[in-house]
Amino acid sequence: MRRLFVGLTAVSVLTAATACGSSDDSGGPDGSGSSGSTTSVEVGLIPIVDVAPLYLGQKKGFFEERGLKLSFSSAQGGAAIVPGVVSGQLDFGFSNTTSLLIAQSNNVPVKAVANGIASTGEVGKDFEALTVKGDSPVESPKDLEGKKVAINTLKNINETAVRASVREAGGDPDKVELVELAFDQMPAALDAGRIDAAMVVEPALATVKSQGGREIASPMIDIAPELTVAMYFTSTRYAQENPEVVKKFQEATAESLAYADAHPDEVREIVTTYTKIPADVLAKVTLPKWPAEPNRAAIEELARLGEADGLFKESPDLDELLP
């Protein structure tokens, strides 16, 4: 929980970025940033492959056609994005589903408005994987009992995912030592033997494979086939005060998701404009899926597992959270 709310102090780091966002078009009488037929909106994103559709949609004019002018603020994760949206510094944001479930269960006023990403549903061919070193004796997630496994954030979606894989393989997830480590630090730590396994996402997964590492599970798929891993969201207040802006954002995002899903080469090209991922690594990256709608049944299973793992003080209300 601390990681969710510590971001309230981190909002200040977004101030400089948001200053170049909607201020130039913020003269609308409703305070929504509307000036004439254009509404400027600030979106908090994480600079990873997952958010490529929004960059593509902006480039293709999908948002401009609907009178929206997007500005992007970069953050390392939901610890800054969630409170940034709730405080009004950001109009929309991108976050993994569990962070939004945790927020909703703590009565943080957030509302998902559009799908973000989903797993591919193909074991061994997903954008995420539980990985070990090539010569590791670990053959199955069950073998991780008593071992050190790196995840990017404790008490969040990747913890639920690793625990699901260990449980699925017949092991006891309580006997696995989970340690927190940034994704980009995992390949080196795994290669050096400082950890026994790593729950990685792209492009760290491609790096692990290039070092001779191997996959032993696809944890997101072990939670549920075609799991909705992340979504775009806004504050409940913004949604109530700006329903037309939210509708336009939803429509443009849906078009962007569909375009990204159908044009993987353009996705890889646009990613080079906002990340430092080397082109040779990017060529090997497994892309996620970008379906139009969240998978409610999969999210229900994610919430059930999260509740079993003690992530929520109260059961999250999916009717209140989901679009």
PDB file of C-alpha atoms in Angstrom:
ATOM      1  CA  MET A   1       0.000   0.000   0.000  1.00  0.00           C
ATOM      2  CA  ARG A   2       2.876   2.341   0.790  1.00  0.00           C
ATOM      3  CA  ARG A   3       3.960   2.272  -2.852  1.00  0.00           C
ATOM      4  CA  LEU A   4       0.539   3.428  -3.987  1.00  0.00           C
ATOM      5  CA  PHE A   5       0.345   6.434  -1.692  1.00  0.00           C
ATOM      6  CA  VAL A   6       4.000   7.407  -1.564  1.00  0.00           C
ATOM      7  CA  GLY A   7       3.356   8.660  -5.054  1.00  0.00           C
ATOM      8  CA  LEU A   8       1.395  11.578  -3.586  1.00  0.00           C
ATOM      9  CA  THR A   9       4.747  13.141  -2.838  1.00  0.00           C
ATOM     10  CA  ALA A  10       6.016  12.071  -6.231  1.00  0.00           C
ATOM     11  CA  VAL A  11       3.396  14.124  -8.042  1.00  0.00           C
ATOM     12  CA  SER A  12       5.714  17.098  -7.823  1.00  0.00           C
ATOM     13  CA  VAL A  13       8.143  15.414 -10.202  1.00  0.00           C
ATOM     14  CA  LEU A  14       5.422  15.464 -12.837  1.00  0.00           C
ATOM     15  CA  THR A  15       4.775  19.181 -12.459  1.00  0.00           C
ATOM     16  CA  ALA A  16       7.514  20.260 -14.844  1.00  0.00           C
ATOM     17  CA  ALA A  17       6.285  17.814 -17.449  1.00  0.00           C
ATOM     18  CA  THR A  18       2.622  18.762 -17.083  1.00  0.00           C
ATOM     19  CA  ALA A  19       3.483  22.435 -17.388  1.00  0.00           C
ATOM     20  CA  CYS A  20       4.034  21.893 -21.108  1.00  0.00           C
ATOM     21  CA  GLY A  21       0.724  20.071 -21.497  1.00  0.00           C
ATOM     22  CA  SER A  22      -2.718  21.635 -21.329  1.00  0.00           C
ATOM     23  CA  SER A  23      -1.705  25.109 -20.218  1.00  0.00           C
ATOM     24  CA  ASP A  24      -1.593  26.413 -23.764  1.00  0.00           C
ATOM     25  CA  ASP A  25      -5.226  25.482 -24.406  1.00  0.00           C
ATOM     26  CA  SER A  26      -6.667  25.805 -20.923  1.00  0.00           C
ATOM     27  CA  GLY A  27      -8.827  28.835 -21.556  1.00  0.00           C
ATOM     28  CA  GLY A  28     -12.111  26.952 -21.856  1.00  0.00           C
ATOM     29  CA  PRO A  29     -14.958  28.152 -19.611  1.00  0.00           C
ATOM     30  CA  ASP A  30     -15.477  24.669 -18.180  1.00  0.00           C
ATOM     31  CA  GLY A  31     -11.860  24.407 -17.027  1.00  0.00           C
ATOM     32  CA  SER A  32     -11.371  21.248 -19.037  1.00  0.00           C
ATOM     33  CA  GLY A  33      -8.581  22.673 -21.158  1.00  0.00           C
ATOM     34  CA  SER A  34     -10.940  23.304 -24.079  1.00  0.00           C
ATOM     35  CA  SER A  35     -10.230  26.104 -26.496  1.00  0.00           C
ATOM     36  CA  GLY A  36     -12.542  26.195 -29.471  1.00  0.00           C
ATOM     37  CA  SER A  37     -12.883  22.660 -30.788  1.00  0.00           C
ATOM     38  CA  THR A  38      -9.656  21.350 -29.265  1.00  0.00           C
ATOM     39  CA  THR A  39      -9.227  19.952 -25.773  1.00  0.00           C
ATOM     40  CA  SER A  40      -5.752  19.421 -24.389  1.00  0.00           C
ATOM     41  CA  VAL A  41      -5.304  16.428 -22.112  1.00  0.00           C
ATOM     42  CA  GLU A  42      -2.271  15.302 -20.154  1.00  0.00           C
ATOM     43  CA  VAL A  43      -1.649  11.550 -20.010  1.00  0.00           C
ATOM     44  CA  GLY A  44       0.703   9.839 -17.567  1.00  0.00           C
ATOM     45  CA  LEU A  45       2.541   6.956 -19.215  1.00  0.00           C
ATOM     46  CA  ILE A  46       5.366   4.539 -18.453  1.00  0.00           C
ATOM     47  CA  PRO A  47       7.988   4.513 -21.247  1.00  0.00           C
ATOM     48  CA  ILE A  48       7.545   0.861 -22.202  1.00  0.00           C
ATOM     49  CA  VAL A  49       6.300  -1.078 -25.229  1.00  0.00           C
ATOM     50  CA  ASP A  50       2.803  -1.384 -23.727  1.00  0.00           C
ATOM     51  CA  VAL A  51       1.809   2.234 -24.413  1.00  0.00           C
ATOM     52  CA  ALA A  52       2.869   2.300 -28.073  1.00  0.00           C
ATOM     53  CA  PRO A  53      -0.760   2.503 -29.281  1.00  0.00           C
ATOM     54  CA  LEU A  54      -1.201   5.997 -27.833  1.00  0.00           C
ATOM     55  CA  TYR A  55       1.939   7.249 -29.545  1.00  0.00           C
ATOM     56  CA  LEU A  56       0.773   5.638 -32.777  1.00  0.00           C
ATOM     57  CA  GLY A  57      -2.720   7.042 -32.381  1.00  0.00           C
ATOM     58  CA  GLN A  58      -1.323  10.503 -31.872  1.00  0.00           C
ATOM     59  CA  LYS A  59       0.889  10.145 -34.960  1.00  0.00           C
ATOM     60  CA  LYS A  60      -1.987   8.848 -37.092  1.00  0.00           C
ATOM     61  CA  GLY A  61      -4.304  11.661 -36.003  1.00  0.00           C
ATOM     62  CA  PHE A  62      -6.897   9.482 -34.261  1.00  0.00           C
ATOM     63  CA  PHE A  63      -7.045  11.835 -31.276  1.00  0.00           C
ATOM     64  CA  GLU A  64      -6.786  15.031 -33.323  1.00  0.00           C
ATOM     65  CA  GLU A  65      -9.756  13.904 -35.446  1.00  0.00           C
ATOM     66  CA  ARG A  66     -11.817  13.906 -32.251  1.00  0.00           C
ATOM     67  CA  GLY A  67     -10.602  17.276 -31.070  1.00  0.00           C
ATOM     68  CA  LEU A  68      -8.080  16.019 -28.547  1.00  0.00           C
ATOM     69  CA  LYS A  69      -4.518  17.244 -28.196  1.00  0.00           C
ATOM     70  CA  LEU A  70      -2.404  14.806 -26.169  1.00  0.00           C
ATOM     71  CA  SER A  71       0.627  15.634 -24.073  1.00  0.00           C
ATOM     72  CA  PHE A  72       2.532  12.819 -22.381  1.00  0.00           C
ATOM     73  CA  SER A  73       4.187  12.845 -18.960  1.00  0.00           C
ATOM     74  CA  SER A  74       6.626  10.041 -18.296  1.00  0.00           C
ATOM     75  CA  ALA A  75       6.729   8.249 -14.943  1.00  0.00           C
ATOM     76  CA  GLN A  76       8.335   5.053 -13.659  1.00  0.00           C
ATOM     77  CA  GLY A  77       5.062   3.541 -12.506  1.00  0.00           C
ATOM     78  CA  GLY A  78       1.664   3.884 -10.911  1.00  0.00           C
ATOM     79  CA  ALA A  79       3.175   5.244  -7.683  1.00  0.00           C
ATOM     80  CA  ALA A  80       3.305   8.610  -9.443  1.00  0.00           C
ATOM     81  CA  ILE A  81       0.595   8.175 -12.065  1.00  0.00           C
ATOM     82  CA  VAL A  82      -2.338   7.199  -9.817  1.00  0.00           C
ATOM     83  CA  PRO A  83      -2.059  10.162  -7.415  1.00  0.00           C
ATOM     84  CA  GLY A  84      -1.154  12.422 -10.344  1.00  0.00           C
ATOM     85  CA  VAL A  85      -4.502  11.600 -11.958  1.00  0.00           C
ATOM     86  CA  VAL A  86      -6.447  11.786  -8.699  1.00  0.00           C
ATOM     87  CA  SER A  87      -4.976  15.200  -7.854  1.00  0.00           C
ATOM     88  CA  GLY A  88      -5.863  16.574 -11.284  1.00  0.00           C
ATOM     89  CA  GLN A  89      -2.286  17.128 -12.428  1.00  0.00           C
ATOM     90  CA  LEU A  90      -2.912  14.438 -15.052  1.00  0.00           C
ATOM     91  CA  ASP A  91      -6.188  13.885 -16.895  1.00  0.00           C
ATOM     92  CA  PHE A  92      -5.607  10.228 -17.792  1.00  0.00           C
ATOM     93  CA  GLY A  93      -3.046   7.615 -16.859  1.00  0.00           C
ATOM     94  CA  PHE A  94      -1.819   4.086 -17.573  1.00  0.00           C
ATOM     95  CA  SER A  95      -1.500   1.515 -14.793  1.00  0.00           C
ATOM     96  CA  ASN A  96      -1.414  -2.227 -14.259  1.00  0.00           C
ATOM     97  CA  THR A  97      -4.759  -3.671 -13.267  1.00  0.00           C
ATOM     98  CA  THR A  98      -3.770  -4.714  -9.754  1.00  0.00           C
ATOM     99  CA  SER A  99      -2.662  -1.164  -8.859  1.00  0.00           C
ATOM    100  CA  LEU A 100      -6.097   0.054  -9.920  1.00  0.00           C
ATOM    101  CA  LEU A 101      -7.791  -2.713  -7.929  1.00  0.00           C
ATOM    102  CA  ILE A 102      -5.759  -1.746  -4.856  1.00  0.00           C
ATOM    103  CA  ALA A 103      -6.648   1.911  -5.344  1.00  0.00           C
ATOM    104  CA  GLN A 104     -10.350   1.170  -5.739  1.00  0.00           C
ATOM    105  CA  SER A 105     -10.384  -1.080  -2.668  1.00  0.00           C
ATOM    106  CA  ASN A 106      -8.903   1.826  -0.691  1.00  0.00           C
ATOM    107  CA  ASN A 107     -11.599   4.212  -1.959  1.00  0.00           C
ATOM    108  CA  VAL A 108      -9.156   6.118  -4.158  1.00  0.00           C
ATOM    109  CA  PRO A 109     -11.473   7.734  -6.769  1.00  0.00           C
ATOM    110  CA  VAL A 110     -10.243   6.163 -10.012  1.00  0.00           C
ATOM    111  CA  LYS A 111     -12.180   4.909 -13.010  1.00  0.00           C
ATOM    112  CA  ALA A 112     -10.842   2.740 -15.836  1.00  0.00           C
ATOM    113  CA  VAL A 113     -11.888   4.162 -19.195  1.00  0.00           C
ATOM    114  CA  ALA A 114     -10.107   2.060 -21.826  1.00  0.00           C
ATOM    115  CA  ASN A 115      -8.229  -1.175 -22.218  1.00  0.00           C
ATOM    116  CA  GLY A 116      -4.450  -1.102 -22.007  1.00  0.00           C
ATOM    117  CA  ILE A 117      -2.765  -4.420 -22.802  1.00  0.00           C
ATOM    118  CA  ALA A 118      -3.424  -8.118 -22.533  1.00  0.00           C
ATOM    119  CA  SER A 119      -1.249 -11.197 -22.516  1.00  0.00           C
ATOM    120  CA  THR A 120      -1.028 -13.121 -25.776  1.00  0.00           C
ATOM    121  CA  GLY A 121      -2.576 -16.217 -24.251  1.00  0.00           C
ATOM    122  CA  GLU A 122       0.212 -18.372 -25.728  1.00  0.00           C
ATOM    123  CA  VAL A 123       2.392 -20.090 -23.147  1.00  0.00           C
ATOM    124  CA  GLY A 124       6.041 -19.530 -23.974  1.00  0.00           C
ATOM    125  CA  LYS A 125       5.127 -16.803 -26.468  1.00  0.00           C
ATOM    126  CA  ASP A 126       4.028 -13.991 -24.200  1.00  0.00           C
ATOM    127  CA  PHE A 127       5.534 -10.569 -23.508  1.00  0.00           C
ATOM    128  CA  GLU A 128       6.277 -11.727 -19.958  1.00  0.00           C
ATOM    129  CA  ALA A 129       7.870 -14.819 -18.465  1.00  0.00           C
ATOM    130  CA  LEU A 130       9.296 -16.363 -15.340  1.00  0.00           C
ATOM    131  CA  THR A 131      12.926 -16.957 -16.293  1.00  0.00           C
ATOM    132  CA  VAL A 132      16.018 -18.713 -14.967  1.00  0.00           C
ATOM    133  CA  LYS A 133      19.636 -18.916 -16.026  1.00  0.00           C
ATOM    134  CA  GLY A 134      20.401 -21.383 -18.812  1.00  0.00           C
ATOM    135  CA  ASP A 135      22.263 -23.809 -16.547  1.00  0.00           C
ATOM    136  CA  SER A 136      19.907 -23.467 -13.586  1.00  0.00           C
ATOM    137  CA  PRO A 137      18.690 -26.715 -11.991  1.00  0.00           C
ATOM    138  CA  VAL A 138      15.213 -25.141 -11.752  1.00  0.00           C
ATOM    139  CA  GLU A 139      12.912 -26.793 -14.272  1.00  0.00           C
ATOM    140  CA  SER A 140       9.502 -25.814 -12.912  1.00  0.00           C
ATOM    141  CA  PRO A 141       8.026 -23.034 -10.757  1.00  0.00           C
ATOM    142  CA  LYS A 142       7.601 -25.712  -8.057  1.00  0.00           C
ATOM    143  CA  ASP A 143      11.401 -25.859  -7.837  1.00  0.00           C
ATOM    144  CA  LEU A 144      11.465 -22.217  -6.709  1.00  0.00           C
ATOM    145  CA  GLU A 145      10.569 -23.142  -3.138  1.00  0.00           C
ATOM    146  CA  GLY A 146      13.402 -21.789  -1.009  1.00  0.00           C
ATOM    147  CA  LYS A 147      14.751 -19.790  -3.959  1.00  0.00           C
ATOM    148  CA  LYS A 148      15.080 -16.031  -4.526  1.00  0.00           C
ATOM    149  CA  VAL A 149      12.803 -14.654  -7.243  1.00  0.00           C
ATOM    150  CA  ALA A 150      12.875 -11.056  -8.458  1.00  0.00           C
ATOM    151  CA  ILE A 151       9.705  -9.088  -9.221  1.00  0.00           C
ATOM    152  CA  ASN A 152       9.513  -5.385  -9.985  1.00  0.00           C
ATOM    153  CA  THR A 153       7.081  -4.481  -7.186  1.00  0.00           C
ATOM    154  CA  LEU A 154       6.053  -6.406  -4.107  1.00  0.00           C
ATOM    155  CA  LYS A 155       2.335  -6.737  -3.319  1.00  0.00           C
ATOM    156  CA  ASN A 156       1.253  -6.112  -6.893  1.00  0.00           C
ATOM    157  CA  ILE A 157       0.367  -7.877 -10.143  1.00  0.00           C
ATOM    158  CA  ASN A 158       3.683  -9.660 -10.649  1.00  0.00           C
ATOM    159  CA  GLU A 159       3.630 -11.099  -7.145  1.00  0.00           C
ATOM    160  CA  THR A 160       0.175 -12.499  -7.839  1.00  0.00           C
ATOM    161  CA  ALA A 161       1.452 -13.880 -11.151  1.00  0.00           C
ATOM    162  CA  VAL A 162       4.496 -15.656  -9.713  1.00  0.00           C
ATOM    163  CA  ARG A 163       2.448 -17.114  -6.888  1.00  0.00           C
ATOM    164  CA  ALA A 164      -0.099 -18.368  -9.411  1.00  0.00           C
ATOM    165  CA  SER A 165       2.585 -20.179 -11.417  1.00  0.00           C
ATOM    166  CA  VAL A 166       4.127 -21.808  -8.331  1.00  0.00           C
ATOM    167  CA  ARG A 167       0.684 -22.893  -7.157  1.00  0.00           C
ATOM    168  CA  GLU A 168      -0.222 -24.191 -10.631  1.00  0.00           C
ATOM    169  CA  ALA A 169       2.947 -26.329 -10.650  1.00  0.00           C
ATOM    170  CA  GLY A 170       2.075 -27.873  -7.298  1.00  0.00           C
ATOM    171  CA  GLY A 171       4.418 -25.770  -5.156  1.00  0.00           C
ATOM    172  CA  ASP A 172       3.870 -23.611  -2.084  1.00  0.00           C
ATOM    173  CA  PRO A 173       4.163 -19.920  -3.031  1.00  0.00           C
ATOM    174  CA  ASP A 174       4.693 -18.979   0.617  1.00  0.00           C
ATOM    175  CA  LYS A 175       8.044 -20.801   0.490  1.00  0.00           C
ATOM    176  CA  VAL A 176       9.357 -18.606  -2.354  1.00  0.00           C
ATOM    177  CA  GLU A 177      11.499 -15.607  -1.417  1.00  0.00           C
ATOM    178  CA  LEU A 178      10.291 -12.653  -3.482  1.00  0.00           C
ATOM    179  CA  VAL A 179      12.631  -9.672  -3.799  1.00  0.00           C
ATOM    180  CA  GLU A 180      12.038  -6.309  -5.412  1.00  0.00           C
ATOM    181  CA  LEU A 181      14.177  -5.332  -8.386  1.00  0.00           C
ATOM    182  CA  ALA A 182      13.655  -3.042 -11.388  1.00  0.00           C
ATOM    183  CA  PHE A 183      12.997  -4.868 -14.646  1.00  0.00           C
ATOM    184  CA  ASP A 184      16.074  -3.434 -16.351  1.00  0.00           C
ATOM    185  CA  GLN A 185      18.296  -4.725 -13.527  1.00  0.00           C
ATOM    186  CA  MET A 186      16.968  -8.278 -13.608  1.00  0.00           C
ATOM    187  CA  PRO A 187      18.954  -9.687 -16.564  1.00  0.00           C
ATOM    188  CA  ALA A 188      22.319  -8.793 -15.021  1.00  0.00           C
ATOM    189  CA  ALA A 189      21.291 -10.010 -11.568  1.00  0.00           C
ATOM    190  CA  LEU A 190      20.089 -13.316 -13.012  1.00  0.00           C
ATOM    191  CA  ASP A 191      23.214 -13.784 -15.110  1.00  0.00           C
ATOM    192  CA  ALA A 192      25.430 -13.063 -12.096  1.00  0.00           C
ATOM    193  CA  GLY A 193      23.547 -15.528  -9.891  1.00  0.00           C
ATOM    194  CA  ARG A 194      22.348 -12.915  -7.385  1.00  0.00           C
ATOM    195  CA  ILE A 195      18.807 -14.204  -7.904  1.00  0.00           C
ATOM    196  CA  ASP A 196      17.534 -17.648  -8.854  1.00  0.00           C
ATOM    197  CA  ALA A 197      14.710 -16.496 -11.125  1.00  0.00           C
ATOM    198  CA  ALA A 198      13.208 -13.302 -12.516  1.00  0.00           C
ATOM    199  CA  MET A 199       9.679 -12.347 -13.486  1.00  0.00           C
ATOM    200  CA  VAL A 200      10.461 -10.174 -16.505  1.00  0.00           C
ATOM    201  CA  VAL A 201       8.556  -8.303 -19.198  1.00  0.00           C
ATOM    202  CA  GLU A 202       9.777  -7.019 -22.528  1.00  0.00           C
ATOM    203  CA  PRO A 203      12.362  -5.814 -23.374  1.00  0.00           C
ATOM    204  CA  ALA A 204      14.095  -7.376 -20.340  1.00  0.00           C
ATOM    205  CA  LEU A 205      12.770 -10.765 -21.477  1.00  0.00           C
ATOM    206  CA  ALA A 206      14.581 -10.446 -24.815  1.00  0.00           C
ATOM    207  CA  THR A 207      17.759  -9.507 -22.949  1.00  0.00           C
ATOM    208  CA  VAL A 208      17.521 -12.540 -20.658  1.00  0.00           C
ATOM    209  CA  LYS A 209      17.094 -14.806 -23.673  1.00  0.00           C
ATOM    210  CA  SER A 210      20.084 -13.215 -25.403  1.00  0.00           C
ATOM    211  CA  GLN A 211      22.160 -14.165 -22.334  1.00  0.00           C
ATOM    212  CA  GLY A 212      21.127 -17.796 -22.632  1.00  0.00           C
ATOM    213  CA  GLY A 213      18.327 -17.639 -20.060  1.00  0.00           C
ATOM    214  CA  ARG A 214      15.174 -19.697 -20.457  1.00  0.00           C
ATOM    215  CA  GLU A 215      11.500 -19.521 -19.582  1.00  0.00           C
ATOM    216  CA  ILE A 216       9.905 -21.870 -17.082  1.00  0.00           C
ATOM    217  CA  ALA A 217       6.405 -20.343 -17.044  1.00  0.00           C
ATOM    218  CA  SER A 218       4.146 -17.634 -18.436  1.00  0.00           C
ATOM    219  CA  PRO A 219       2.710 -16.359 -15.128  1.00  0.00           C
ATOM    220  CA  MET A 220       0.182 -13.888 -16.509  1.00  0.00           C
ATOM    221  CA  ILE A 221      -1.385 -16.714 -18.488  1.00  0.00           C
ATOM    222  CA  ASP A 222      -1.370 -18.884 -15.361  1.00  0.00           C
ATOM    223  CA  ILE A 223      -3.634 -16.271 -13.764  1.00  0.00           C
ATOM    224  CA  ALA A 224      -6.073 -16.357 -16.675  1.00  0.00           C
ATOM    225  CA  PRO A 225      -5.942 -16.756 -20.451  1.00  0.00           C
ATOM    226  CA  GLU A 226      -5.741 -13.386 -22.190  1.00  0.00           C
ATOM    227  CA  LEU A 227      -5.413 -11.491 -18.927  1.00  0.00           C
ATOM    228  CA  THR A 228      -6.033  -7.741 -18.973  1.00  0.00           C
ATOM    229  CA  VAL A 229      -2.688  -6.652 -17.545  1.00  0.00           C
ATOM    230  CA  ALA A 230      -3.148  -2.867 -17.616  1.00  0.00           C
ATOM    231  CA  MET A 231      -5.716  -0.178 -18.413  1.00  0.00           C
ATOM    232  CA  TYR A 232      -6.042   3.542 -19.020  1.00  0.00           C
ATOM    233  CA  PHE A 233      -7.914   5.407 -16.294  1.00  0.00           C
ATOM    234  CA  THR A 234      -9.013   8.798 -15.024  1.00  0.00           C
ATOM    235  CA  SER A 235     -10.360  10.187 -11.759  1.00  0.00           C
ATOM    236  CA  THR A 236     -14.045   9.772 -11.024  1.00  0.00           C
ATOM    237  CA  ARG A 237     -14.303  13.556 -10.725  1.00  0.00           C
ATOM    238  CA  TYR A 238     -12.802  14.146 -14.177  1.00  0.00           C
ATOM    239  CA  ALA A 239     -15.101  11.500 -15.664  1.00  0.00           C
ATOM    240  CA  GLN A 240     -18.159  13.173 -14.128  1.00  0.00           C
ATOM    241  CA  GLU A 241     -17.136  16.700 -15.145  1.00  0.00           C
ATOM    242  CA  ASN A 242     -15.860  15.865 -18.648  1.00  0.00           C
ATOM    243  CA  PRO A 243     -17.967  12.997 -20.035  1.00  0.00           C
ATOM    244  CA  GLU A 244     -17.531  14.080 -23.664  1.00  0.00           C
ATOM    245  CA  VAL A 245     -13.741  14.286 -23.345  1.00  0.00           C
ATOM    246  CA  VAL A 246     -13.688  10.819 -21.773  1.00  0.00           C
ATOM    247  CA  LYS A 247     -15.871   9.449 -24.581  1.00  0.00           C
ATOM    248  CA  LYS A 248     -13.567  10.912 -27.239  1.00  0.00           C
ATOM    249  CA  PHE A 249     -10.504   9.538 -25.444  1.00  0.00           C
ATOM    250  CA  GLN A 250     -12.124   6.095 -25.274  1.00  0.00           C
ATOM    251  CA  GLU A 251     -12.972   6.125 -28.982  1.00  0.00           C
ATOM    252  CA  ALA A 252      -9.542   7.308 -30.087  1.00  0.00           C
ATOM    253  CA  THR A 253      -7.789   4.838 -27.779  1.00  0.00           C
ATOM    254  CA  ALA A 254      -9.893   1.950 -29.107  1.00  0.00           C
ATOM    255  CA  GLU A 255      -8.934   2.899 -32.670  1.00  0.00           C
ATOM    256  CA  SER A 256      -5.284   3.176 -31.620  1.00  0.00           C
ATOM    257  CA  LEU A 257      -5.327  -0.247 -29.954  1.00  0.00           C
ATOM    258  CA  ALA A 258      -6.810  -1.871 -33.042  1.00  0.00           C
ATOM    259  CA  TYR A 259      -4.270  -0.187 -35.307  1.00  0.00           C
ATOM    260  CA  ALA A 260      -1.348  -1.242 -33.113  1.00  0.00           C
ATOM    261  CA  ASP A 261      -2.567  -4.828 -33.004  1.00  0.00           C
ATOM    262  CA  ALA A 262      -2.705  -4.903 -36.806  1.00  0.00           C
ATOM    263  CA  HIS A 263       0.599  -3.104 -37.476  1.00  0.00           C
ATOM    264  CA  PRO A 264       3.390  -4.646 -35.350  1.00  0.00           C
ATOM    265  CA  ASP A 265       6.169  -3.197 -37.512  1.00  0.00           C
ATOM    266  CA  GLU A 266       4.879   0.323 -36.912  1.00  0.00           C
ATOM    267  CA  VAL A 267       4.677  -0.442 -33.199  1.00  0.00           C
ATOM    268  CA  ARG A 268       8.362  -1.372 -33.096  1.00  0.00           C
ATOM    269  CA  GLU A 269       9.235   1.770 -35.043  1.00  0.00           C
ATOM    270  CA  ILE A 270       7.272   4.132 -32.778  1.00  0.00           C
ATOM    271  CA  VAL A 271       8.764   2.580 -29.625  1.00  0.00           C
ATOM    272  CA  THR A 272      12.200   3.837 -30.688  1.00  0.00           C
ATOM    273  CA  THR A 273      10.905   7.422 -30.456  1.00  0.00           C
ATOM    274  CA  TYR A 274      10.163   7.344 -26.719  1.00  0.00           C
ATOM    275  CA  THR A 275      12.451   4.635 -25.275  1.00  0.00           C
ATOM    276  CA  LYS A 276      16.130   3.781 -25.409  1.00  0.00           C
ATOM    277  CA  ILE A 277      15.530   0.163 -26.403  1.00  0.00           C
ATOM    278  CA  PRO A 278      18.185  -0.798 -29.011  1.00  0.00           C
ATOM    279  CA  ALA A 279      16.743  -1.647 -32.412  1.00  0.00           C
ATOM    280  CA  ASP A 280      18.373  -5.114 -32.436  1.00  0.00           C
ATOM    281  CA  VAL A 281      16.733  -5.952 -29.090  1.00  0.00           C
ATOM    282  CA  LEU A 282      13.406  -4.456 -30.130  1.00  0.00           C
ATOM    283  CA  ALA A 283      13.325  -6.694 -33.190  1.00  0.00           C
ATOM    284  CA  LYS A 284      13.247  -9.733 -30.868  1.00  0.00           C
ATOM    285  CA  VAL A 285      10.662  -8.352 -28.466  1.00  0.00           C
ATOM    286  CA  THR A 286       7.360 -10.234 -28.144  1.00  0.00           C
ATOM    287  CA  LEU A 287       4.556  -7.694 -28.352  1.00  0.00           C
ATOM    288  CA  PRO A 288       1.510  -7.859 -26.086  1.00  0.00           C
ATOM    289  CA  LYS A 289      -2.033  -7.925 -27.405  1.00  0.00           C
ATOM    290  CA  TRP A 290      -4.138  -4.784 -27.551  1.00  0.00           C
ATOM    291  CA  PRO A 291      -7.790  -5.904 -27.552  1.00  0.00           C
ATOM    292  CA  ALA A 292     -10.530  -3.285 -27.575  1.00  0.00           C
ATOM    293  CA  GLU A 293     -12.163  -4.289 -24.300  1.00  0.00           C
ATOM    294  CA  PRO A 294     -10.945  -5.428 -20.873  1.00  0.00           C
ATOM    295  CA  ASN A 295     -11.509  -9.114 -20.114  1.00  0.00           C
ATOM    296  CA  ARG A 296     -13.857  -8.961 -17.125  1.00  0.00           C
ATOM    297  CA  ALA A 297     -13.663 -12.674 -16.284  1.00  0.00           C
ATOM    298  CA  ALA A 298      -9.855 -12.532 -16.238  1.00  0.00           C
ATOM    299  CA  ILE A 299      -9.886  -9.413 -14.050  1.00  0.00           C
ATOM    300  CA  GLU A 300     -12.257 -11.157 -11.633  1.00  0.00           C
ATOM    301  CA  GLU A 301      -9.759 -14.008 -11.317  1.00  0.00           C
ATOM    302  CA  LEU A 302      -6.900 -11.541 -10.813  1.00  0.00           C
ATOM    303  CA  ALA A 303      -8.900  -9.848  -8.054  1.00  0.00           C
ATOM    304  CA  ARG A 304      -9.731 -13.201  -6.443  1.00  0.00           C
ATOM    305  CA  LEU A 305      -6.076 -14.200  -6.340  1.00  0.00           C
ATOM    306  CA  GLY A 306      -5.035 -10.770  -5.093  1.00  0.00           C
ATOM    307  CA  GLU A 307      -7.555 -10.991  -2.310  1.00  0.00           C
ATOM    308  CA  ALA A 308      -6.283 -14.446  -1.353  1.00  0.00           C
ATOM    309  CA  ASP A 309      -2.767 -12.993  -1.247  1.00  0.00           C
ATOM    310  CA  GLY A 310      -3.892 -10.206   1.083  1.00  0.00           C
ATOM    311  CA  LEU A 311      -3.467  -7.288  -1.313  1.00  0.00           C
ATOM    312  CA  PHE A 312      -6.776  -5.636  -0.474  1.00  0.00           C
ATOM    313  CA  LYS A 313      -8.259  -4.340   2.768  1.00  0.00           C
ATOM    314  CA  GLU A 314     -11.696  -4.695   1.190  1.00  0.00           C
ATOM    315  CA  SER A 315     -12.834  -6.482  -1.929  1.00  0.00           C
ATOM    316  CA  PRO A 316     -12.513  -4.143  -4.935  1.00  0.00           C
ATOM    317  CA  ASP A 317     -15.777  -3.185  -6.660  1.00  0.00           C
ATOM    318  CA  LEU A 318     -15.292  -4.048 -10.314  1.00  0.00           C
ATOM    319  CA  ASP A 319     -18.581  -2.418 -11.290  1.00  0.00           C
ATOM    320  CA  GLU A 320     -17.256   0.878  -9.979  1.00  0.00           C
ATOM    321  CA  LEU A 321     -13.785   0.487 -11.505  1.00  0.00           C
ATOM    322  CA  LEU A 322     -14.345  -0.926 -14.976  1.00  0.00           C
ATOM    323  CA  PRO A 323     -15.697   1.040 -17.951  1.00  0.00           C
TER     324      PRO A 323
END
